Amino acid sequence: MLQTKPVEKDLIKVHLMSEHQIPDYQAELSAIFAQGNVGKAINYASSEEFIETKNDILNILKHIDEKENYELIDFANNLTKEKDNVLNVLDLILLWYRDLLMYKVTKNPNLLLYKKEISSISKIANMISYEGIQDILKSIEETKIKIEANVNMETTLQLMLFKIKENSND
């Protein structure tokens, strides 16, 4: 059996940008998600569904403190319709809060994955505490574990979103 090593993220990003004319921002995110698999990176970068899902998630996360509970429940319910994609969605959410933490610590927008969202990231990073971000990251990781253990996905996602909302105004 032929075993291969994952391709470096930066090489995948360059490939997507030069060979597939994918914008920098989208190429970087796709390369991160592909975890060293060039084929997956190309699929992510060219998938309208992936881009739409990412935009929906960012819309919720940027305004989660303004969302009503029923909106979060609806969002969680919609996520459960794409069961195969839920872990990818959680990874997108993790990357968002990773960027918030990175910006809060360094104030360097060049280190962000969601560079286009710098104004929202800056605003939210000033409103949320380190402990709030830590609680959110912990909640996302726990949610991933529960979903992999076949705990009720809908309820698990709802609780995670409520936890994120609760910690967004620390």
Tab-separated table of C-alpha atoms in Angstrom:
chain	number	residue	atom	x	y	z
A	1	MET	CA	0.000	0.000	0.000
A	2	LEU	CA	1.260	3.462	-0.904
A	3	GLN	CA	1.379	5.844	2.026
A	4	THR	CA	1.587	9.574	1.520
A	5	LYS	CA	2.218	12.469	3.843
A	6	PRO	CA	-0.100	15.456	4.066
A	7	VAL	CA	0.825	18.381	1.840
A	8	GLU	CA	1.783	21.581	3.665
A	9	LYS	CA	-0.979	24.149	4.037
A	10	ASP	CA	1.044	26.887	2.338
A	11	LEU	CA	1.731	24.716	-0.714
A	12	ILE	CA	-1.957	23.898	-1.054
A	13	LYS	CA	-2.844	27.577	-0.723
A	14	VAL	CA	-0.379	28.571	-3.467
A	15	HIS	CA	-1.684	25.774	-5.697
A	16	LEU	CA	-5.297	26.887	-5.240
A	17	MET	CA	-4.425	30.496	-5.981
A	18	SER	CA	-2.220	29.850	-9.024
A	19	GLU	CA	-3.884	26.843	-10.668
A	20	HIS	CA	-7.521	27.438	-9.722
A	21	GLN	CA	-7.629	31.252	-9.344
A	22	ILE	CA	-9.059	30.993	-5.828
A	23	PRO	CA	-8.797	34.233	-3.794
A	24	ASP	CA	-6.178	34.310	-1.018
A	25	TYR	CA	-8.695	34.315	1.841
A	26	GLN	CA	-10.710	31.402	0.471
A	27	ALA	CA	-7.596	29.439	-0.526
A	28	GLU	CA	-6.152	29.679	2.980
A	29	LEU	CA	-9.366	28.559	4.655
A	30	SER	CA	-9.772	25.677	2.194
A	31	ALA	CA	-6.151	24.596	2.713
A	32	ILE	CA	-6.609	24.541	6.485
A	33	PHE	CA	-9.776	22.499	6.202
A	34	ALA	CA	-8.288	19.992	3.790
A	35	GLN	CA	-5.718	18.888	6.392
A	36	GLY	CA	-3.045	18.188	3.794
A	37	ASN	CA	-5.329	16.700	1.128
A	38	VAL	CA	-5.107	18.694	-2.132
A	39	GLY	CA	-8.252	17.113	-3.592
A	40	LYS	CA	-10.302	18.086	-0.549
A	41	ALA	CA	-8.889	21.620	-0.693
A	42	ILE	CA	-9.966	21.985	-4.320
A	43	ASN	CA	-13.449	20.702	-3.427
A	44	TYR	CA	-13.795	23.116	-0.508
A	45	ALA	CA	-12.492	26.065	-2.501
A	46	SER	CA	-14.877	25.477	-5.389
A	47	SER	CA	-17.925	24.408	-3.373
A	48	GLU	CA	-20.710	26.975	-3.318
A	49	GLU	CA	-22.311	25.006	-0.480
A	50	PHE	CA	-19.157	25.276	1.657
A	51	ILE	CA	-18.927	29.025	1.004
A	52	GLU	CA	-22.623	29.514	1.775
A	53	THR	CA	-22.356	27.485	4.988
A	54	LYS	CA	-19.309	29.493	6.074
A	55	ASN	CA	-21.143	32.769	5.409
A	56	ASP	CA	-24.224	31.603	7.348
A	57	ILE	CA	-22.042	30.610	10.293
A	58	LEU	CA	-20.177	33.911	10.283
A	59	ASN	CA	-23.465	35.807	10.169
A	60	ILE	CA	-24.700	33.971	13.255
A	61	LEU	CA	-21.405	34.274	15.153
A	62	LYS	CA	-20.906	37.975	14.411
A	63	HIS	CA	-24.358	38.777	15.786
A	64	ILE	CA	-24.946	35.955	18.258
A	65	ASP	CA	-25.409	38.330	21.186
A	66	GLU	CA	-28.345	39.928	19.306
A	67	LYS	CA	-29.989	36.638	18.284
A	68	GLU	CA	-33.097	35.361	19.989
A	69	ASN	CA	-33.017	31.825	21.363
A	70	TYR	CA	-35.490	30.609	18.736
A	71	GLU	CA	-33.093	31.805	16.003
A	72	LEU	CA	-30.282	29.768	17.540
A	73	ILE	CA	-32.574	26.739	17.802
A	74	ASP	CA	-33.524	27.124	14.118
A	75	PHE	CA	-29.862	27.415	13.161
A	76	ALA	CA	-28.965	24.280	15.146
A	77	ASN	CA	-31.879	22.415	13.557
A	78	ASN	CA	-30.693	23.410	10.076
A	79	LEU	CA	-27.196	22.186	10.895
A	80	THR	CA	-28.526	18.760	11.847
A	81	LYS	CA	-29.969	18.374	8.343
A	82	GLU	CA	-26.380	18.219	7.087
A	83	LYS	CA	-25.163	15.529	9.490
A	84	ASP	CA	-22.083	14.718	7.425
A	85	ASN	CA	-21.052	18.358	7.507
A	86	VAL	CA	-21.556	19.133	11.213
A	87	LEU	CA	-17.956	18.503	12.270
A	88	ASN	CA	-16.765	20.808	9.479
A	89	VAL	CA	-19.167	23.461	10.743
A	90	LEU	CA	-17.748	23.087	14.242
A	91	ASP	CA	-14.255	23.479	12.800
A	92	LEU	CA	-15.321	26.716	11.082
A	93	ILE	CA	-16.666	27.969	14.417
A	94	LEU	CA	-13.433	26.947	16.161
A	95	LEU	CA	-11.419	28.891	13.587
A	96	TRP	CA	-13.562	31.976	14.205
A	97	TYR	CA	-12.888	31.887	17.948
A	98	ARG	CA	-9.236	31.063	17.319
A	99	ASP	CA	-9.070	34.286	15.299
A	100	LEU	CA	-10.807	36.229	18.072
A	101	LEU	CA	-8.293	34.947	20.591
A	102	MET	CA	-5.348	35.549	18.252
A	103	TYR	CA	-6.452	39.119	17.590
A	104	LYS	CA	-7.193	39.791	21.258
A	105	VAL	CA	-3.666	38.677	22.170
A	106	THR	CA	-1.645	40.142	19.289
A	107	LYS	CA	-3.803	42.847	17.624
A	108	ASN	CA	-2.176	41.621	14.386
A	109	PRO	CA	-4.721	41.163	11.563
A	110	ASN	CA	-2.122	39.369	9.425
A	111	LEU	CA	-2.354	36.321	11.707
A	112	LEU	CA	-6.081	35.891	11.109
A	113	LEU	CA	-7.689	33.275	8.902
A	114	TYR	CA	-10.861	35.330	8.519
A	115	LYS	CA	-8.947	38.447	7.442
A	116	LYS	CA	-11.957	39.929	5.638
A	117	GLU	CA	-13.808	39.987	8.954
A	118	ILE	CA	-11.262	42.161	10.786
A	119	SER	CA	-13.763	44.875	11.730
A	120	SER	CA	-16.130	42.349	13.346
A	121	ILE	CA	-13.266	40.435	14.946
A	122	SER	CA	-11.811	43.614	16.423
A	123	LYS	CA	-15.178	44.721	17.811
A	124	ILE	CA	-16.039	41.329	19.310
A	125	ALA	CA	-12.516	40.777	20.684
A	126	ASN	CA	-12.898	43.991	22.678
A	127	MET	CA	-16.241	42.847	24.118
A	128	ILE	CA	-15.362	39.282	25.091
A	129	SER	CA	-13.034	38.157	27.876
A	130	TYR	CA	-10.258	35.585	27.622
A	131	GLU	CA	-12.299	33.360	29.929
A	132	GLY	CA	-15.322	33.770	27.667
A	133	ILE	CA	-13.325	32.656	24.633
A	134	GLN	CA	-11.871	29.749	26.614
A	135	ASP	CA	-15.353	28.626	27.701
A	136	ILE	CA	-16.579	28.837	24.109
A	137	LEU	CA	-13.643	26.827	22.754
A	138	LYS	CA	-14.175	24.212	25.463
A	139	SER	CA	-17.881	24.029	24.620
A	140	ILE	CA	-17.137	23.507	20.915
A	141	GLU	CA	-14.640	20.726	21.666
A	142	GLU	CA	-17.121	19.049	24.028
A	143	THR	CA	-19.796	19.309	21.342
A	144	LYS	CA	-17.533	17.552	18.838
A	145	ILE	CA	-16.897	14.730	21.309
A	146	LYS	CA	-20.616	14.345	22.050
A	147	ILE	CA	-21.546	14.274	18.367
A	148	GLU	CA	-18.895	11.643	17.661
A	149	ALA	CA	-20.379	9.642	20.565
A	150	ASN	CA	-23.848	9.876	18.956
A	151	VAL	CA	-25.397	12.088	21.621
A	152	ASN	CA	-28.508	13.901	20.342
A	153	MET	CA	-27.015	16.257	17.778
A	154	GLU	CA	-29.803	18.829	17.773
A	155	THR	CA	-29.794	19.325	21.538
A	156	THR	CA	-25.993	19.303	21.704
A	157	LEU	CA	-25.704	22.024	19.040
A	158	GLN	CA	-28.412	24.117	20.699
A	159	LEU	CA	-26.640	23.972	24.054
A	160	MET	CA	-23.338	24.913	22.413
A	161	LEU	CA	-24.907	27.940	20.696
A	162	PHE	CA	-26.515	29.051	23.973
A	163	LYS	CA	-23.121	28.729	25.696
A	164	ILE	CA	-21.502	30.810	22.956
A	165	LYS	CA	-24.198	33.477	23.310
A	166	GLU	CA	-23.830	33.484	27.098
A	167	ASN	CA	-20.074	34.048	26.858
A	168	SER	CA	-20.191	36.590	24.028
A	169	ASN	CA	-20.820	39.532	26.333
A	170	ASP	CA	-18.210	38.884	29.018
